[in-house]
PDB file of C-alpha atoms in Angstrom:
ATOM      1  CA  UNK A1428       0.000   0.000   0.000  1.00 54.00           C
ATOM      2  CA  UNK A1429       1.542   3.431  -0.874  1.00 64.00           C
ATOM      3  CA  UNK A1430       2.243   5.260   2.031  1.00 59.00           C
ATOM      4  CA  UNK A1431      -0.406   8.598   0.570  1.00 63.00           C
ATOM      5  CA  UNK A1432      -3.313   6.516  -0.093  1.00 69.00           C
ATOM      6  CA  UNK A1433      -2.958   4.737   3.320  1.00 62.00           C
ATOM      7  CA  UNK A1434      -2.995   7.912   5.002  1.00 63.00           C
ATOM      8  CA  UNK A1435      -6.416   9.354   3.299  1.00 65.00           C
ATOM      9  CA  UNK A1436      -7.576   6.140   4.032  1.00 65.00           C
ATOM     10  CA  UNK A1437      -6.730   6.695   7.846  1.00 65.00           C
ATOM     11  CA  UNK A1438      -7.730  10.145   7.467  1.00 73.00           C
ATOM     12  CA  UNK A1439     -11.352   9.235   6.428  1.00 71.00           C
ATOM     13  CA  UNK A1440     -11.777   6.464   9.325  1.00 74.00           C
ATOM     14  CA  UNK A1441     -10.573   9.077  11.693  1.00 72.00           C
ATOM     15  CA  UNK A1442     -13.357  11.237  11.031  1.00 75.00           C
ATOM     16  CA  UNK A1443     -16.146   9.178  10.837  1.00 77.00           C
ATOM     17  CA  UNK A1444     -14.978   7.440  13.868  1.00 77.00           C
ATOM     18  CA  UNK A1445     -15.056  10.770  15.671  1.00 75.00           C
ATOM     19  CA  UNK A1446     -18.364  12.072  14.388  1.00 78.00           C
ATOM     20  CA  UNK A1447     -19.932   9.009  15.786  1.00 79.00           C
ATOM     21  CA  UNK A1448     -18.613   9.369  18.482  1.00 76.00           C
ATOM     22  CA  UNK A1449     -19.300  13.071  18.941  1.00 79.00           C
ATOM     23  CA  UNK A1450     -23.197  11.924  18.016  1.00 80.00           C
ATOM     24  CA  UNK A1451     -22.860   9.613  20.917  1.00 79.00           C
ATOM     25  CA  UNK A1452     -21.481  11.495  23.234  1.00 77.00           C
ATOM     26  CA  UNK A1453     -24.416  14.458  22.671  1.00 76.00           C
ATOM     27  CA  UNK A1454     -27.033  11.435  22.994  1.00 76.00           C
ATOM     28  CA  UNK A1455     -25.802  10.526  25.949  1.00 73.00           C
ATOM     29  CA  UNK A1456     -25.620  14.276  27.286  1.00 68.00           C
ATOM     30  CA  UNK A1457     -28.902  14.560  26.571  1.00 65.00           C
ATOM     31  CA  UNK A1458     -30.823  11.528  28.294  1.00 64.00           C
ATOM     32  CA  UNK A1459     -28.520  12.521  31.261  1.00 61.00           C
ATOM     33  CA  UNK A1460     -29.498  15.981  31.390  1.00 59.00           C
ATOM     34  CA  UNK A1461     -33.235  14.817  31.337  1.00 60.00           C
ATOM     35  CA  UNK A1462     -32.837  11.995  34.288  1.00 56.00           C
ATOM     36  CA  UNK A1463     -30.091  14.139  36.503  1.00 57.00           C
ATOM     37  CA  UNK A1464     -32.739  14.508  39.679  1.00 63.00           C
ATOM     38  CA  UNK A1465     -33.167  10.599  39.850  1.00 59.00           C
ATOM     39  CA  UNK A1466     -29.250  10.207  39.892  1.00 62.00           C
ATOM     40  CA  UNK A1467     -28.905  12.910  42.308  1.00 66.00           C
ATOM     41  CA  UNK A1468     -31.586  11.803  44.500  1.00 71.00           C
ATOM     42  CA  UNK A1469     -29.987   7.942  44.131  1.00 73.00           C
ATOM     43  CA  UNK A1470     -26.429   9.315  44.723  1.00 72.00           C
ATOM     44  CA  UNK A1471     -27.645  10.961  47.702  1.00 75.00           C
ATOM     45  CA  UNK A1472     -29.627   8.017  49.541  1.00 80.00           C
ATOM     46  CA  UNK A1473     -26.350   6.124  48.649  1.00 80.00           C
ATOM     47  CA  UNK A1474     -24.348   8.390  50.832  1.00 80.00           C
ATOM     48  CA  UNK A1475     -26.789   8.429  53.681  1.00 83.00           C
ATOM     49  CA  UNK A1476     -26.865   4.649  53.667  1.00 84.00           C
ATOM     50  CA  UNK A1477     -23.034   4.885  54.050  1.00 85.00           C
ATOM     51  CA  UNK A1478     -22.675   7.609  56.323  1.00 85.00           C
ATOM     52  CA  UNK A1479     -25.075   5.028  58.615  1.00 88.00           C
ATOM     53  CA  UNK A1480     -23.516   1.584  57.737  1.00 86.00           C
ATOM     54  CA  UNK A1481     -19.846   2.967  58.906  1.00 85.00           C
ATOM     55  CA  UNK A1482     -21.666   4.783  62.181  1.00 85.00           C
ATOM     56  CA  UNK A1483     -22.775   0.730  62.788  1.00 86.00           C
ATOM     57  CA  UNK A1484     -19.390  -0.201  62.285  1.00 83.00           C
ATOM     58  CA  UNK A1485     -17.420   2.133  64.112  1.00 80.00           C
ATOM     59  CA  UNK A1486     -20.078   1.331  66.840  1.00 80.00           C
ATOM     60  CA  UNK A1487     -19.448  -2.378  66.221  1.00 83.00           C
ATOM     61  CA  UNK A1488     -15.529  -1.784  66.931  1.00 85.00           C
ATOM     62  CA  UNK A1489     -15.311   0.637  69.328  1.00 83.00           C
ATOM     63  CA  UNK A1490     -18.497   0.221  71.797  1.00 83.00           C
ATOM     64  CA  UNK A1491     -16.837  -2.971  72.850  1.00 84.00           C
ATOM     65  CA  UNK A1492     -13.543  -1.494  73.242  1.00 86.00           C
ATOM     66  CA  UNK A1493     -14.684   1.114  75.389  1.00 85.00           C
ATOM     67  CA  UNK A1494     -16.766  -0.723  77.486  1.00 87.00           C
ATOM     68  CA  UNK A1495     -13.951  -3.070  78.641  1.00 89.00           C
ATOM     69  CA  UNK A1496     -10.893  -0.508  78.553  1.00 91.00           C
ATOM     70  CA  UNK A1497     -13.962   1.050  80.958  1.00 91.00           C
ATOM     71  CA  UNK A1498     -14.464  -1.822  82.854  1.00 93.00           C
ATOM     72  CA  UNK A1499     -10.371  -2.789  83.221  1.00 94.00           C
ATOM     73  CA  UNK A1500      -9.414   0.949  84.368  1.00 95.00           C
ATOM     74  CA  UNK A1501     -11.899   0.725  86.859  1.00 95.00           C
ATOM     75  CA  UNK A1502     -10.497  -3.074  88.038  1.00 95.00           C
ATOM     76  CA  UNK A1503      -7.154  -1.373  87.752  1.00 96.00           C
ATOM     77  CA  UNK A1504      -8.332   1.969  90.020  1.00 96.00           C
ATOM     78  CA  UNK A1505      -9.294  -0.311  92.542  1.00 96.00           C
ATOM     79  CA  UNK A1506      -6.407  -2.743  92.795  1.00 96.00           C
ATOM     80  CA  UNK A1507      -4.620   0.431  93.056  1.00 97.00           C
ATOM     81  CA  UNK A1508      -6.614   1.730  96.167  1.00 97.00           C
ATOM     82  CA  UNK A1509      -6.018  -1.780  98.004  1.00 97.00           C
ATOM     83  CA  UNK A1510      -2.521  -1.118  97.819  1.00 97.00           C
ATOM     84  CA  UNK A1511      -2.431   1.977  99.637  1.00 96.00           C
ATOM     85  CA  UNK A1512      -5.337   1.006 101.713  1.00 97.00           C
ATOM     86  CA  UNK A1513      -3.040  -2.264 103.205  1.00 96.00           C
ATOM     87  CA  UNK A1514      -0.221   0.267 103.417  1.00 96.00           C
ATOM     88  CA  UNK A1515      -1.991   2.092 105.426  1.00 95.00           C
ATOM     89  CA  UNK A1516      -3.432  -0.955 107.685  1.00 95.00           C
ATOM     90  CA  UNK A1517       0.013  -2.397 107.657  1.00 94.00           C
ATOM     91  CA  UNK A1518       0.771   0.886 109.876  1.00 91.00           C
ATOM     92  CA  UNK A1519      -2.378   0.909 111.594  1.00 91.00           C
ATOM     93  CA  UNK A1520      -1.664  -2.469 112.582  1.00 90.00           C
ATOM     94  CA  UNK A1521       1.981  -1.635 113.746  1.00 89.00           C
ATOM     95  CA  UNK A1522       0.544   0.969 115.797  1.00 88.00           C
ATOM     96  CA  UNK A1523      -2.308  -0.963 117.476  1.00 84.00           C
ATOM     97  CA  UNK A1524      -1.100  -0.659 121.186  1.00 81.00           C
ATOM     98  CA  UNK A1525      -1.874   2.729 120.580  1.00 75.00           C
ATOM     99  CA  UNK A1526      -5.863   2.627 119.809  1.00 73.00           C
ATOM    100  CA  UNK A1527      -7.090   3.946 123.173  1.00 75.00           C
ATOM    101  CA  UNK A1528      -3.737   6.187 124.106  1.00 76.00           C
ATOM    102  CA  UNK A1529      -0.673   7.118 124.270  1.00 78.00           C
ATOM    103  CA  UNK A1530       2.145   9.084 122.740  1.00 83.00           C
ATOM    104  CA  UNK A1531       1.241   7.513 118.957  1.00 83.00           C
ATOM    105  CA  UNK A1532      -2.432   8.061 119.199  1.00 85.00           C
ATOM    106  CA  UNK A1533      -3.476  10.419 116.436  1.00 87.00           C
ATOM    107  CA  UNK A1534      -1.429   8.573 113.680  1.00 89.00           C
ATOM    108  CA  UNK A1535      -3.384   5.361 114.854  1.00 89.00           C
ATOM    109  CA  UNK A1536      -6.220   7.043 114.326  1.00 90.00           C
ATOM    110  CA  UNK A1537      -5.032   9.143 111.197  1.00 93.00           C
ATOM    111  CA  UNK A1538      -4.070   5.577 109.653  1.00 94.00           C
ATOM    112  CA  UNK A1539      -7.358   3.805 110.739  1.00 94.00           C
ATOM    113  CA  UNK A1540      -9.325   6.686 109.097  1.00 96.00           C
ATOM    114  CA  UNK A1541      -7.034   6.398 105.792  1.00 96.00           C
ATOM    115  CA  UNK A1542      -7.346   2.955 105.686  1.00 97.00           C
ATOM    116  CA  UNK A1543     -10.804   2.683 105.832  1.00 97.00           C
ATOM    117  CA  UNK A1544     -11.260   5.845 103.209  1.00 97.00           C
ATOM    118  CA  UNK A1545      -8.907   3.673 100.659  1.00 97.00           C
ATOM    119  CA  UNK A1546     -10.681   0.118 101.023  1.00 97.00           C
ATOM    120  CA  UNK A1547     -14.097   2.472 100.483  1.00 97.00           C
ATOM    121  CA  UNK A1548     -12.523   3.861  97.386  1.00 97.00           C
ATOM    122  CA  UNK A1549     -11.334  -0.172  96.863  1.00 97.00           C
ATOM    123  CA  UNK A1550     -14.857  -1.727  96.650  1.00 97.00           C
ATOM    124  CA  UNK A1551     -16.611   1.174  95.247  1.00 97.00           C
ATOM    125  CA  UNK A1552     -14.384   0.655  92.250  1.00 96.00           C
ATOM    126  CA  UNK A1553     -15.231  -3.014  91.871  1.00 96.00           C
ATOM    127  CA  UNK A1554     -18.744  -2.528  92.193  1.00 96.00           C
ATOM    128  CA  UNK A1555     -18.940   0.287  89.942  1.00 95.00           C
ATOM    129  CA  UNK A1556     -17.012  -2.319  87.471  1.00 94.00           C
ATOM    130  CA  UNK A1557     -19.204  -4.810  88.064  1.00 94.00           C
ATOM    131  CA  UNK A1558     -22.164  -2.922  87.427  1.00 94.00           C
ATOM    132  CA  UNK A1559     -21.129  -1.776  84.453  1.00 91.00           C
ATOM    133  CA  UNK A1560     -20.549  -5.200  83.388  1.00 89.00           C
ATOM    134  CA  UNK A1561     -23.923  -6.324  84.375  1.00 89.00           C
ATOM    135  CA  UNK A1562     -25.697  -3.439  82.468  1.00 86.00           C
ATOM    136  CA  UNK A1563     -24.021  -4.576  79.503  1.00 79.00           C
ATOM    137  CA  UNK A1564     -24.847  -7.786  79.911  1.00 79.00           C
ATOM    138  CA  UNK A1565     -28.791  -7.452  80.136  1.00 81.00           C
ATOM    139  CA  UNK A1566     -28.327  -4.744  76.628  1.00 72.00           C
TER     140      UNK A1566
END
């Protein structure tokens, strides 16, 4: 094939190629322009139905993870409390001569009184913990 009469020949497929196409295109442009509320109205229910199926499942992943990261720092708060609170009655105990009088009296009574503020701290802590794990269980 000479090299001229291949390129009219490539010339002419060119542009009818891309005059259908342009009649195509303006079709298409056309039926879109006349249905564009039902895709807008279909592209926005789509969103909303996302927006709400990834609120369920950050829910899904992080309601549980709260709730025991809840739970465990208040397990954690408390062990912490009974550690200072049998500190403190380690010293009360040391001191226990002391409980009616004498020269160590108030700290006796100063430990006594902290003790008993720390193992109140102690078991409000678990049974704030366990309620909270109750609750969740009857949800």
């Amino acid at each position: 094939m000479e090299p001229d009469r291949f390129g009219r020949k490539l010339g002419v497929g060119v542009r009818v190629g891309a005059g259908i196409l342009r009649d195509r295109a303006s079709q298409t442009a056309h039926s879109m322009h006349q249905e564009a509320p039902v895709y807008i109205e279909r592209g926005a229910q789509q969103g909303r139905s996302a927006v709400r199926g990834a609120r369920k499942f950050s829910q899904s992943i992080w309601g549980p993870f709260a709730h025991a990261s809840g739970v465990l720092w208040l397990e954690i708060t408390g062990l912490f409390f009974a550690i200072f609170g049998l500190f403190f009655a380690q010293n009360a105990w040391r001191l226990r001569q002391a409980w009616y009088s004498g020269p160590d009296h108030p700290r006796f009574l100063l430990y006594t009184a902290v003790t008993l503020v720390f193992f109140y701290f102690t078991f409000s802590s678990f049974y704030q913990a366990r309620t909270k794990e109750k609750r969740k269980k009857t949800q």
